[in-house]
mmCIF file of N, CA and C in Angstrom:
data_model
loop_
_atom_site.group_PDB
_atom_site.id
_atom_site.type_symbol
_atom_site.label_atom_id
_atom_site.label_comp_id
_atom_site.label_asym_id
_atom_site.label_seq_id
_atom_site.Cartn_x
_atom_site.Cartn_y
_atom_site.Cartn_z
ATOM 1 N N UNK A 224 -13.092 -14.925 -29.286
ATOM 2 C CA UNK A 224 -14.151 -13.943 -29.137
ATOM 3 C C UNK A 224 -15.111 -14.440 -28.050
ATOM 4 N N UNK A 225 -15.421 -13.576 -27.088
ATOM 5 C CA UNK A 225 -16.314 -13.964 -26.002
ATOM 6 C C UNK A 225 -17.756 -13.890 -26.480
ATOM 7 N N UNK A 226 -18.459 -14.963 -26.235
ATOM 8 C CA UNK A 226 -19.890 -14.973 -26.556
ATOM 9 C C UNK A 226 -20.652 -15.031 -25.250
ATOM 10 N N UNK A 227 -21.453 -14.008 -25.019
ATOM 11 C CA UNK A 227 -22.239 -13.943 -23.787
ATOM 12 C C UNK A 227 -23.311 -15.015 -23.770
ATOM 13 N N UNK A 228 -23.665 -15.439 -22.590
ATOM 14 C CA UNK A 228 -24.753 -16.395 -22.431
ATOM 15 C C UNK A 228 -26.077 -15.656 -22.481
ATOM 16 N N UNK A 229 -27.126 -16.396 -22.540
ATOM 17 C CA UNK A 229 -28.451 -15.765 -22.601
ATOM 18 C C UNK A 229 -28.715 -14.881 -21.393
ATOM 19 N N UNK A 230 -28.154 -15.256 -20.226
ATOM 20 C CA UNK A 230 -28.402 -14.446 -19.027
ATOM 21 C C UNK A 230 -27.390 -13.305 -18.904
ATOM 22 N N UNK A 231 -26.657 -13.030 -19.961
ATOM 23 C CA UNK A 231 -25.731 -11.898 -20.037
ATOM 24 C C UNK A 231 -24.620 -11.940 -18.985
ATOM 25 N N UNK A 232 -24.087 -13.107 -18.691
ATOM 26 C CA UNK A 232 -22.941 -13.214 -17.802
ATOM 27 C C UNK A 232 -21.729 -12.688 -18.552
ATOM 28 N N UNK A 233 -21.000 -11.759 -17.940
ATOM 29 C CA UNK A 233 -19.838 -11.169 -18.590
ATOM 30 C C UNK A 233 -18.578 -11.983 -18.389
ATOM 31 N N UNK A 234 -17.464 -11.421 -18.805
ATOM 32 C CA UNK A 234 -16.186 -12.122 -18.662
ATOM 33 C C UNK A 234 -15.538 -11.832 -17.308
ATOM 34 N N UNK A 235 -16.126 -10.928 -16.529
ATOM 35 C CA UNK A 235 -15.649 -10.620 -15.185
ATOM 36 C C UNK A 235 -16.762 -10.864 -14.183
ATOM 37 N N UNK A 236 -16.352 -11.118 -12.962
ATOM 38 C CA UNK A 236 -17.329 -11.217 -11.895
ATOM 39 C C UNK A 236 -16.825 -10.410 -10.707
ATOM 40 N N UNK A 237 -17.750 -10.026 -9.881
ATOM 41 C CA UNK A 237 -17.410 -9.270 -8.684
ATOM 42 C C UNK A 237 -16.611 -10.163 -7.744
ATOM 43 N N UNK A 238 -15.618 -9.574 -7.103
ATOM 44 C CA UNK A 238 -14.881 -10.316 -6.092
ATOM 45 C C UNK A 238 -14.929 -9.559 -4.785
ATOM 46 N N UNK A 239 -14.620 -10.234 -3.715
ATOM 47 C CA UNK A 239 -14.585 -9.596 -2.401
ATOM 48 C C UNK A 239 -13.505 -8.530 -2.418
ATOM 49 N N UNK A 240 -13.840 -7.305 -2.042
ATOM 50 C CA UNK A 240 -12.901 -6.182 -2.099
ATOM 51 C C UNK A 240 -11.726 -6.364 -1.143
ATOM 52 N N UNK A 241 -11.996 -6.733 0.072
ATOM 53 C CA UNK A 241 -10.955 -6.960 1.068
ATOM 54 C C UNK A 241 -11.151 -8.323 1.695
ATOM 55 N N UNK A 242 -10.052 -8.945 2.083
ATOM 56 C CA UNK A 242 -10.175 -10.198 2.814
ATOM 57 C C UNK A 242 -10.769 -9.893 4.186
ATOM 58 N N UNK A 243 -11.220 -10.918 4.871
ATOM 59 C CA UNK A 243 -11.763 -10.751 6.220
ATOM 60 C C UNK A 243 -10.713 -10.110 7.130
ATOM 61 N N UNK A 244 -9.478 -10.566 7.021
ATOM 62 C CA UNK A 244 -8.387 -10.018 7.828
ATOM 63 C C UNK A 244 -8.171 -8.531 7.528
ATOM 64 N N UNK A 245 -8.199 -8.151 6.246
ATOM 65 C CA UNK A 245 -8.044 -6.754 5.865
ATOM 66 C C UNK A 245 -9.227 -5.906 6.337
ATOM 67 N N UNK A 246 -10.430 -6.457 6.262
ATOM 68 C CA UNK A 246 -11.608 -5.739 6.758
ATOM 69 C C UNK A 246 -11.472 -5.465 8.259
ATOM 70 N N UNK A 247 -11.067 -6.498 8.994
ATOM 71 C CA UNK A 247 -10.892 -6.334 10.442
ATOM 72 C C UNK A 247 -9.815 -5.292 10.745
ATOM 73 N N UNK A 248 -8.718 -5.341 9.997
ATOM 74 C CA UNK A 248 -7.633 -4.381 10.200
ATOM 75 C C UNK A 248 -8.111 -2.968 9.875
ATOM 76 N N UNK A 249 -8.857 -2.807 8.794
ATOM 77 C CA UNK A 249 -9.378 -1.491 8.417
ATOM 78 C C UNK A 249 -10.256 -0.918 9.525
ATOM 79 N N UNK A 250 -11.149 -1.729 10.051
ATOM 80 C CA UNK A 250 -12.013 -1.269 11.148
ATOM 81 C C UNK A 250 -11.180 -0.871 12.378
ATOM 82 N N UNK A 251 -10.168 -1.674 12.651
ATOM 83 C CA UNK A 251 -9.265 -1.390 13.773
ATOM 84 C C UNK A 251 -8.549 -0.055 13.552
ATOM 85 N N UNK A 252 -8.030 0.156 12.345
ATOM 86 C CA UNK A 252 -7.308 1.394 12.052
ATOM 87 C C UNK A 252 -8.230 2.616 12.129
ATOM 88 N N UNK A 253 -9.466 2.464 11.701
ATOM 89 C CA UNK A 253 -10.417 3.582 11.788
ATOM 90 C C UNK A 253 -10.649 3.983 13.239
ATOM 91 N N UNK A 254 -10.678 2.999 14.149
ATOM 92 C CA UNK A 254 -10.851 3.292 15.579
ATOM 93 C C UNK A 254 -9.590 3.926 16.159
ATOM 94 N N UNK A 255 -8.419 3.400 15.779
ATOM 95 C CA UNK A 255 -7.148 3.864 16.334
ATOM 96 C C UNK A 255 -6.721 5.226 15.773
ATOM 97 N N UNK A 256 -7.106 5.524 14.542
ATOM 98 C CA UNK A 256 -6.679 6.757 13.871
ATOM 99 C C UNK A 256 -7.888 7.520 13.318
ATOM 100 N N UNK A 257 -8.818 7.938 14.187
ATOM 101 C CA UNK A 257 -10.016 8.625 13.698
ATOM 102 C C UNK A 257 -9.713 9.996 13.095
ATOM 103 N N UNK A 258 -8.543 10.529 13.402
ATOM 104 C CA UNK A 258 -8.165 11.849 12.916
ATOM 105 C C UNK A 258 -7.458 11.811 11.560
ATOM 106 N N UNK A 259 -7.421 10.635 10.922
ATOM 107 C CA UNK A 259 -6.786 10.482 9.608
ATOM 108 C C UNK A 259 -7.745 9.819 8.635
ATOM 109 N N UNK A 260 -7.577 10.126 7.369
ATOM 110 C CA UNK A 260 -8.272 9.393 6.315
ATOM 111 C C UNK A 260 -7.481 8.122 6.065
ATOM 112 N N UNK A 261 -8.167 7.044 5.786
ATOM 113 C CA UNK A 261 -7.487 5.779 5.510
ATOM 114 C C UNK A 261 -7.980 5.264 4.172
ATOM 115 N N UNK A 262 -7.055 5.165 3.229
ATOM 116 C CA UNK A 262 -7.374 4.593 1.916
ATOM 117 C C UNK A 262 -6.862 3.168 1.888
ATOM 118 N N UNK A 263 -7.609 2.310 1.219
ATOM 119 C CA UNK A 263 -7.232 0.901 1.159
ATOM 120 C C UNK A 263 -6.934 0.489 -0.271
ATOM 121 N N UNK A 264 -6.041 -0.491 -0.391
ATOM 122 C CA UNK A 264 -5.696 -1.081 -1.681
ATOM 123 C C UNK A 264 -5.333 0.000 -2.706
ATOM 124 N N UNK A 265 -4.301 0.771 -2.407
ATOM 125 C CA UNK A 265 -3.886 1.891 -3.246
ATOM 126 C C UNK A 265 -2.736 1.462 -4.141
ATOM 127 N N UNK A 266 -2.838 1.788 -5.410
ATOM 128 C CA UNK A 266 -1.767 1.498 -6.358
ATOM 129 C C UNK A 266 -0.536 2.322 -6.010
ATOM 130 N N UNK A 267 0.632 1.698 -6.057
ATOM 131 C CA UNK A 267 1.864 2.446 -5.804
ATOM 132 C C UNK A 267 2.057 3.526 -6.862
ATOM 133 N N UNK A 268 1.489 3.315 -8.047
ATOM 134 C CA UNK A 268 1.567 4.325 -9.094
ATOM 135 C C UNK A 268 0.794 5.587 -8.742
ATOM 136 N N UNK A 269 -0.123 5.498 -7.784
ATOM 137 C CA UNK A 269 -0.882 6.669 -7.346
ATOM 138 C C UNK A 269 -0.121 7.482 -6.308
ATOM 139 N N UNK A 270 0.907 6.885 -5.689
ATOM 140 C CA UNK A 270 1.627 7.595 -4.629
ATOM 141 C C UNK A 270 3.105 7.805 -4.938
ATOM 142 N N UNK A 271 3.599 7.192 -6.018
ATOM 143 C CA UNK A 271 4.995 7.363 -6.426
ATOM 144 C C UNK A 271 5.053 7.678 -7.911
ATOM 145 N N UNK A 272 6.091 8.401 -8.293
ATOM 146 C CA UNK A 272 6.344 8.624 -9.712
ATOM 147 C C UNK A 272 7.853 8.605 -9.934
ATOM 148 N N UNK A 273 8.284 8.309 -11.144
ATOM 149 C CA UNK A 273 9.725 8.285 -11.420
ATOM 150 C C UNK A 273 10.344 9.668 -11.209
ATOM 151 N N UNK A 274 11.583 9.692 -10.772
ATOM 152 C CA UNK A 274 12.275 10.964 -10.588
ATOM 153 C C UNK A 274 12.808 11.492 -11.912
ATOM 154 N N UNK A 275 12.858 10.657 -12.932
ATOM 155 C CA UNK A 275 13.317 11.142 -14.231
ATOM 156 C C UNK A 275 12.143 11.770 -14.977
ATOM 157 N N UNK A 276 12.453 12.641 -15.905
ATOM 158 C CA UNK A 276 11.450 13.463 -16.581
ATOM 159 C C UNK A 276 10.633 12.658 -17.584
ATOM 160 N N UNK A 277 9.381 12.419 -17.242
ATOM 161 C CA UNK A 277 8.484 11.674 -18.129
ATOM 162 C C UNK A 277 8.142 12.451 -19.396
ATOM 163 N N UNK A 278 8.355 13.760 -19.361
ATOM 164 C CA UNK A 278 7.987 14.617 -20.496
ATOM 165 C C UNK A 278 9.215 15.088 -21.272
ATOM 166 N N UNK A 279 10.326 14.417 -21.078
ATOM 167 C CA UNK A 279 11.565 14.790 -21.748
ATOM 168 C C UNK A 279 11.410 14.691 -23.267
ATOM 169 N N UNK A 280 12.211 15.472 -23.957
ATOM 170 C CA UNK A 280 12.238 15.387 -25.423
ATOM 171 C C UNK A 280 13.031 14.166 -25.872
ATOM 172 N N UNK A 281 13.782 13.579 -24.950
ATOM 173 C CA UNK A 281 14.600 12.396 -25.251
ATOM 174 C C UNK A 281 13.742 11.140 -25.115
ATOM 175 N N UNK A 282 13.579 10.418 -26.206
ATOM 176 C CA UNK A 282 12.740 9.214 -26.213
ATOM 177 C C UNK A 282 13.258 8.160 -25.242
ATOM 178 N N UNK A 283 14.573 8.058 -25.062
ATOM 179 C CA UNK A 283 15.130 7.064 -24.137
ATOM 180 C C UNK A 283 14.752 7.379 -22.695
ATOM 181 N N UNK A 284 14.760 8.660 -22.356
ATOM 182 C CA UNK A 284 14.388 9.074 -20.998
ATOM 183 C C UNK A 284 12.905 8.788 -20.766
ATOM 184 N N UNK A 285 12.069 9.137 -21.730
ATOM 185 C CA UNK A 285 10.628 8.853 -21.609
ATOM 186 C C UNK A 285 10.383 7.354 -21.483
ATOM 187 N N UNK A 286 11.133 6.566 -22.228
ATOM 188 C CA UNK A 286 10.998 5.112 -22.178
ATOM 189 C C UNK A 286 11.397 4.572 -20.807
ATOM 190 N N UNK A 287 12.481 5.107 -20.255
ATOM 191 C CA UNK A 287 12.905 4.689 -18.915
ATOM 192 C C UNK A 287 11.847 5.042 -17.871
ATOM 193 N N UNK A 288 11.262 6.219 -18.015
ATOM 194 C CA UNK A 288 10.211 6.642 -17.086
ATOM 195 C C UNK A 288 9.015 5.706 -17.188
ATOM 196 N N UNK A 289 8.665 5.312 -18.399
ATOM 197 C CA UNK A 289 7.533 4.397 -18.599
ATOM 198 C C UNK A 289 7.817 3.046 -17.955
ATOM 199 N N UNK A 290 9.037 2.557 -18.092
ATOM 200 C CA UNK A 290 9.408 1.277 -17.480
ATOM 201 C C UNK A 290 9.273 1.371 -15.963
ATOM 202 N N UNK A 291 9.751 2.470 -15.389
ATOM 203 C CA UNK A 291 9.656 2.647 -13.938
ATOM 204 C C UNK A 291 8.206 2.757 -13.482
ATOM 205 N N UNK A 292 7.373 3.481 -14.225
ATOM 206 C CA UNK A 292 5.948 3.589 -13.883
ATOM 207 C C UNK A 292 5.280 2.219 -13.955
ATOM 208 N N UNK A 293 5.571 1.464 -15.004
ATOM 209 C CA UNK A 293 4.956 0.142 -15.168
ATOM 210 C C UNK A 293 5.402 -0.827 -14.084
ATOM 211 N N UNK A 294 6.627 -0.659 -13.607
ATOM 212 C CA UNK A 294 7.163 -1.540 -12.565
ATOM 213 C C UNK A 294 6.358 -1.459 -11.274
ATOM 214 N N UNK A 295 5.847 -0.278 -10.964
ATOM 215 C CA UNK A 295 5.108 -0.098 -9.710
ATOM 216 C C UNK A 295 3.603 0.001 -9.901
ATOM 217 N N UNK A 296 3.159 0.203 -11.129
ATOM 218 C CA UNK A 296 1.745 0.471 -11.388
ATOM 219 C C UNK A 296 0.788 -0.607 -10.923
ATOM 220 N N UNK A 297 1.225 -1.853 -10.962
ATOM 221 C CA UNK A 297 0.334 -2.942 -10.566
ATOM 222 C C UNK A 297 0.546 -3.373 -9.116
ATOM 223 N N UNK A 298 1.486 -2.756 -8.431
ATOM 224 C CA UNK A 298 1.731 -3.096 -7.025
ATOM 225 C C UNK A 298 0.780 -2.279 -6.150
ATOM 226 N N UNK A 299 0.308 -2.911 -5.090
ATOM 227 C CA UNK A 299 -0.707 -2.314 -4.228
ATOM 228 C C UNK A 299 -0.181 -2.226 -2.802
ATOM 229 N N UNK A 300 -0.471 -1.104 -2.136
ATOM 230 C CA UNK A 300 -0.205 -1.011 -0.693
ATOM 231 C C UNK A 300 -1.535 -1.201 0.022
ATOM 232 N N UNK A 301 -1.490 -1.826 1.183
ATOM 233 C CA UNK A 301 -2.723 -2.189 1.880
ATOM 234 C C UNK A 301 -3.495 -0.981 2.398
ATOM 235 N N UNK A 302 -2.836 -0.135 3.195
ATOM 236 C CA UNK A 302 -3.514 1.001 3.816
ATOM 237 C C UNK A 302 -2.628 2.239 3.740
ATOM 238 N N UNK A 303 -3.215 3.364 3.364
ATOM 239 C CA UNK A 303 -2.513 4.639 3.333
ATOM 240 C C UNK A 303 -3.202 5.565 4.329
ATOM 241 N N UNK A 304 -2.440 6.058 5.300
ATOM 242 C CA UNK A 304 -2.988 7.005 6.275
ATOM 243 C C UNK A 304 -2.656 8.414 5.807
ATOM 244 N N UNK A 305 -3.711 9.236 5.701
ATOM 245 C CA UNK A 305 -3.605 10.549 5.081
ATOM 246 C C UNK A 305 -4.049 11.623 6.070
ATOM 247 N N UNK A 306 -3.255 12.668 6.188
ATOM 248 C CA UNK A 306 -3.602 13.797 7.033
ATOM 249 C C UNK A 306 -4.856 14.454 6.468
ATOM 250 N N UNK A 307 -5.889 14.613 7.305
ATOM 251 C CA UNK A 307 -7.171 15.151 6.842
ATOM 252 C C UNK A 307 -7.080 16.594 6.359
ATOM 253 N N UNK A 308 -6.242 17.394 6.986
ATOM 254 C CA UNK A 308 -6.200 18.809 6.606
ATOM 255 C C UNK A 308 -5.294 19.073 5.405
ATOM 256 N N UNK A 309 -4.161 18.389 5.325
ATOM 257 C CA UNK A 309 -3.227 18.645 4.217
ATOM 258 C C UNK A 309 -3.397 17.668 3.053
ATOM 259 N N UNK A 310 -4.049 16.539 3.323
ATOM 260 C CA UNK A 310 -4.189 15.433 2.360
ATOM 261 C C UNK A 310 -2.842 14.845 1.942
ATOM 262 N N UNK A 311 -1.836 15.036 2.785
ATOM 263 C CA UNK A 311 -0.535 14.411 2.552
ATOM 264 C C UNK A 311 -0.506 13.036 3.198
ATOM 265 N N UNK A 312 0.232 12.150 2.590
ATOM 266 C CA UNK A 312 0.392 10.808 3.147
ATOM 267 C C UNK A 312 1.233 10.907 4.411
ATOM 268 N N UNK A 313 0.725 10.330 5.488
ATOM 269 C CA UNK A 313 1.491 10.266 6.728
ATOM 270 C C UNK A 313 2.387 9.027 6.685
ATOM 271 N N UNK A 314 1.794 7.869 6.456
ATOM 272 C CA UNK A 314 2.552 6.638 6.288
ATOM 273 C C UNK A 314 1.625 5.569 5.737
ATOM 274 N N UNK A 315 2.208 4.414 5.417
ATOM 275 C CA UNK A 315 1.394 3.297 4.944
ATOM 276 C C UNK A 315 1.531 2.121 5.896
ATOM 277 N N UNK A 316 0.539 1.269 5.873
ATOM 278 C CA UNK A 316 0.569 0.041 6.659
ATOM 279 C C UNK A 316 0.430 -1.132 5.704
ATOM 280 N N UNK A 317 1.312 -2.076 5.869
ATOM 281 C CA UNK A 317 1.241 -3.336 5.135
ATOM 282 C C UNK A 317 0.865 -4.429 6.120
ATOM 283 N N UNK A 318 -0.220 -5.099 5.851
ATOM 284 C CA UNK A 318 -0.679 -6.200 6.683
ATOM 285 C C UNK A 318 -0.113 -7.479 6.092
ATOM 286 N N UNK A 319 0.945 -7.982 6.694
ATOM 287 C CA UNK A 319 1.621 -9.156 6.164
ATOM 288 C C UNK A 319 0.976 -10.439 6.674
ATOM 289 N N UNK A 320 1.034 -11.455 5.840
ATOM 290 C CA UNK A 320 0.574 -12.780 6.228
ATOM 291 C C UNK A 320 1.665 -13.781 5.842
ATOM 292 N N UNK A 321 1.349 -15.060 5.876
ATOM 293 C CA UNK A 321 2.350 -16.096 5.593
ATOM 294 C C UNK A 321 2.975 -15.958 4.210
ATOM 295 N N UNK A 322 2.236 -15.388 3.260
ATOM 296 C CA UNK A 322 2.773 -15.256 1.898
ATOM 297 C C UNK A 322 3.995 -14.340 1.862
ATOM 298 N N UNK A 323 4.178 -13.510 2.878
ATOM 299 C CA UNK A 323 5.325 -12.603 2.910
ATOM 300 C C UNK A 323 6.576 -13.266 3.481
ATOM 301 N N UNK A 324 6.442 -14.470 4.022
ATOM 302 C CA UNK A 324 7.595 -15.167 4.579
ATOM 303 C C UNK A 324 8.673 -15.402 3.526
ATOM 304 N N UNK A 325 8.280 -15.552 2.281
ATOM 305 C CA UNK A 325 9.231 -15.802 1.198
ATOM 306 C C UNK A 325 9.544 -14.535 0.407
ATOM 307 N N UNK A 326 9.093 -13.385 0.881
ATOM 308 C CA UNK A 326 9.281 -12.122 0.163
ATOM 309 C C UNK A 326 10.017 -11.084 1.006
ATOM 310 N N UNK A 327 10.840 -11.528 1.927
ATOM 311 C CA UNK A 327 11.474 -10.603 2.866
ATOM 312 C C UNK A 327 12.337 -9.575 2.146
ATOM 313 N N UNK A 328 13.179 -10.006 1.216
ATOM 314 C CA UNK A 328 14.046 -9.051 0.523
ATOM 315 C C UNK A 328 13.236 -8.166 -0.427
ATOM 316 N N UNK A 329 12.212 -8.720 -1.062
ATOM 317 C CA UNK A 329 11.347 -7.936 -1.944
ATOM 318 C C UNK A 329 10.598 -6.865 -1.143
ATOM 319 N N UNK A 330 10.085 -7.245 0.027
ATOM 320 C CA UNK A 330 9.386 -6.284 0.888
ATOM 321 C C UNK A 330 10.333 -5.193 1.380
ATOM 322 N N UNK A 331 11.574 -5.578 1.725
ATOM 323 C CA UNK A 331 12.561 -4.602 2.204
ATOM 324 C C UNK A 331 12.890 -3.598 1.097
ATOM 325 N N UNK A 332 13.021 -4.069 -0.128
ATOM 326 C CA UNK A 332 13.305 -3.184 -1.261
ATOM 327 C C UNK A 332 12.130 -2.237 -1.507
ATOM 328 N N UNK A 333 10.940 -2.752 -1.397
ATOM 329 C CA UNK A 333 9.733 -1.936 -1.575
ATOM 330 C C UNK A 333 9.664 -0.863 -0.493
ATOM 331 N N UNK A 334 9.904 -1.244 0.761
ATOM 332 C CA UNK A 334 9.897 -0.288 1.870
ATOM 333 C C UNK A 334 10.985 0.772 1.671
ATOM 334 N N UNK A 335 12.152 0.347 1.184
ATOM 335 C CA UNK A 335 13.259 1.272 0.939
ATOM 336 C C UNK A 335 12.879 2.291 -0.135
ATOM 337 N N UNK A 336 12.292 1.840 -1.234
ATOM 338 C CA UNK A 336 11.898 2.755 -2.307
ATOM 339 C C UNK A 336 10.851 3.756 -1.826
ATOM 340 N N UNK A 337 9.918 3.291 -1.016
ATOM 341 C CA UNK A 337 8.918 4.192 -0.445
ATOM 342 C C UNK A 337 9.581 5.211 0.490
ATOM 343 N N UNK A 338 10.487 4.727 1.355
ATOM 344 C CA UNK A 338 11.149 5.614 2.321
ATOM 345 C C UNK A 338 11.993 6.671 1.617
ATOM 346 N N UNK A 339 12.657 6.297 0.544
ATOM 347 C CA UNK A 339 13.458 7.269 -0.203
ATOM 348 C C UNK A 339 12.588 8.368 -0.808
ATOM 349 N N UNK A 340 11.310 8.068 -1.000
ATOM 350 C CA UNK A 340 10.362 9.065 -1.496
ATOM 351 C C UNK A 340 9.672 9.793 -0.344
ATOM 352 N N UNK A 341 10.055 9.467 0.896
ATOM 353 C CA UNK A 341 9.476 10.138 2.055
ATOM 354 C C UNK A 341 8.178 9.518 2.550
ATOM 355 N N UNK A 342 7.914 8.281 2.120
ATOM 356 C CA UNK A 342 6.710 7.572 2.575
ATOM 357 C C UNK A 342 7.183 6.354 3.360
ATOM 358 N N UNK A 343 6.887 6.333 4.639
ATOM 359 C CA UNK A 343 7.365 5.247 5.491
ATOM 360 C C UNK A 343 6.282 4.196 5.665
ATOM 361 N N UNK A 344 6.728 2.956 5.756
ATOM 362 C CA UNK A 344 5.771 1.861 5.892
ATOM 363 C C UNK A 344 5.980 1.129 7.199
ATOM 364 N N UNK A 345 4.866 0.700 7.757
ATOM 365 C CA UNK A 345 4.864 -0.118 8.964
ATOM 366 C C UNK A 345 4.237 -1.442 8.570
ATOM 367 N N UNK A 346 4.937 -2.508 8.872
ATOM 368 C CA UNK A 346 4.448 -3.854 8.558
ATOM 369 C C UNK A 346 4.122 -4.584 9.850
ATOM 370 N N UNK A 347 3.013 -5.277 9.850
ATOM 371 C CA UNK A 347 2.698 -6.129 10.980
ATOM 372 C C UNK A 347 1.743 -7.231 10.546
ATOM 373 N N UNK A 348 1.604 -8.192 11.421
ATOM 374 C CA UNK A 348 0.684 -9.316 11.222
ATOM 375 C C UNK A 348 -0.363 -9.263 12.313
ATOM 376 N N UNK A 349 -1.460 -9.908 12.029
ATOM 377 C CA UNK A 349 -2.481 -10.068 13.067
ATOM 378 C C UNK A 349 -1.975 -11.122 14.042
ATOM 379 N N UNK A 350 -1.985 -10.770 15.285
ATOM 380 C CA UNK A 350 -1.572 -11.713 16.321
ATOM 381 C C UNK A 350 -2.825 -12.268 16.991
ATOM 382 N N UNK A 351 -2.640 -13.194 17.902
ATOM 383 C CA UNK A 351 -3.777 -13.810 18.597
ATOM 384 C C UNK A 351 -4.679 -12.783 19.271
ATOM 385 N N UNK A 352 -4.051 -11.740 19.803
ATOM 386 C CA UNK A 352 -4.839 -10.734 20.519
ATOM 387 C C UNK A 352 -5.254 -9.567 19.613
ATOM 388 N N UNK A 353 -5.121 -9.719 18.311
ATOM 389 C CA UNK A 353 -5.572 -8.686 17.378
ATOM 390 C C UNK A 353 -4.431 -7.923 16.745
ATOM 391 N N UNK A 354 -4.686 -6.659 16.464
ATOM 392 C CA UNK A 354 -3.729 -5.797 15.788
ATOM 393 C C UNK A 354 -3.093 -4.848 16.792
ATOM 394 N N UNK A 355 -1.897 -4.349 16.494
ATOM 395 C CA UNK A 355 -1.271 -3.415 17.436
ATOM 396 C C UNK A 355 -2.051 -2.107 17.523
ATOM 397 N N UNK A 356 -1.979 -1.488 18.678
ATOM 398 C CA UNK A 356 -2.650 -0.210 18.890
ATOM 399 C C UNK A 356 -1.859 0.951 18.309
ATOM 400 N N UNK A 357 -2.441 2.132 18.373
ATOM 401 C CA UNK A 357 -1.831 3.326 17.790
ATOM 402 C C UNK A 357 -0.447 3.598 18.374
ATOM 403 N N UNK A 358 -0.295 3.483 19.681
ATOM 404 C CA UNK A 358 0.999 3.773 20.313
ATOM 405 C C UNK A 358 2.092 2.864 19.758
ATOM 406 N N UNK A 359 1.807 1.593 19.627
ATOM 407 C CA UNK A 359 2.787 0.644 19.095
ATOM 408 C C UNK A 359 3.104 0.958 17.631
ATOM 409 N N UNK A 360 2.075 1.236 16.834
ATOM 410 C CA UNK A 360 2.277 1.544 15.414
ATOM 411 C C UNK A 360 3.125 2.811 15.272
ATOM 412 N N UNK A 361 2.814 3.848 16.049
ATOM 413 C CA UNK A 361 3.586 5.089 15.974
ATOM 414 C C UNK A 361 5.019 4.885 16.438
ATOM 415 N N UNK A 362 5.241 4.016 17.407
ATOM 416 C CA UNK A 362 6.590 3.703 17.872
ATOM 417 C C UNK A 362 7.397 3.034 16.761
ATOM 418 N N UNK A 363 6.787 2.080 16.093
ATOM 419 C CA UNK A 363 7.461 1.402 14.973
ATOM 420 C C UNK A 363 7.744 2.403 13.860
ATOM 421 N N UNK A 364 6.790 3.287 13.594
ATOM 422 C CA UNK A 364 6.961 4.310 12.563
ATOM 423 C C UNK A 364 8.145 5.222 12.893
ATOM 424 N N UNK A 365 8.250 5.675 14.131
ATOM 425 C CA UNK A 365 9.365 6.541 14.535
ATOM 426 C C UNK A 365 10.695 5.834 14.346
ATOM 427 N N UNK A 366 10.755 4.544 14.687
ATOM 428 C CA UNK A 366 11.973 3.771 14.497
ATOM 429 C C UNK A 366 12.345 3.666 13.020
ATOM 430 N N UNK A 367 11.344 3.467 12.174
ATOM 431 C CA UNK A 367 11.571 3.384 10.726
ATOM 432 C C UNK A 367 12.138 4.698 10.199
ATOM 433 N N UNK A 368 11.528 5.800 10.621
ATOM 434 C CA UNK A 368 11.978 7.107 10.146
ATOM 435 C C UNK A 368 13.425 7.341 10.571
ATOM 436 N N UNK A 369 13.747 7.038 11.821
ATOM 437 C CA UNK A 369 15.121 7.189 12.305
ATOM 438 C C UNK A 369 16.088 6.340 11.506
ATOM 439 N N UNK A 370 15.707 5.104 11.224
ATOM 440 C CA UNK A 370 16.595 4.190 10.489
ATOM 441 C C UNK A 370 16.905 4.714 9.082
ATOM 442 N N UNK A 371 15.935 5.286 8.429
ATOM 443 C CA UNK A 371 16.153 5.775 7.062
ATOM 444 C C UNK A 371 16.800 7.159 7.026
ATOM 445 N N UNK A 372 16.769 7.884 8.131
ATOM 446 C CA UNK A 372 17.364 9.226 8.130
ATOM 447 C C UNK A 372 18.810 9.225 8.579
ATOM 448 N N UNK A 373 19.370 8.061 8.835
ATOM 449 C CA UNK A 373 20.782 7.975 9.245
ATOM 450 C C UNK A 373 21.691 8.237 8.072
#
């Protein structure tokens, strides 16, 4: 049982919302894509849902749907670019760092699952000269779309 201190310190504390690198990338994306809404740190459960019927009368089907929802519910995408007029997702950006060096197959599977749902992801790292510009990002996006539509 948690017992609060006299100064009412809780069991949680505020943490930095975005890393410095993510903040810099967000500012960069806002400049490069002023015609889009950009959401940060979005749960995959907010943009994907199981293709099986979550409301089925069959308990096994509902259970499978719950397992699939739980599998993605705690996973986060870094940036979601959203069309301002339709509010549809255009694509997502994953800002990779050294921690992704050991997650290549996991990242590929995640990108594949997103692409199969019609959401394409662009991954990049911050380089010495900063982040890629809009033209480069859109070029990578077009290549991704072509690769998945084969």
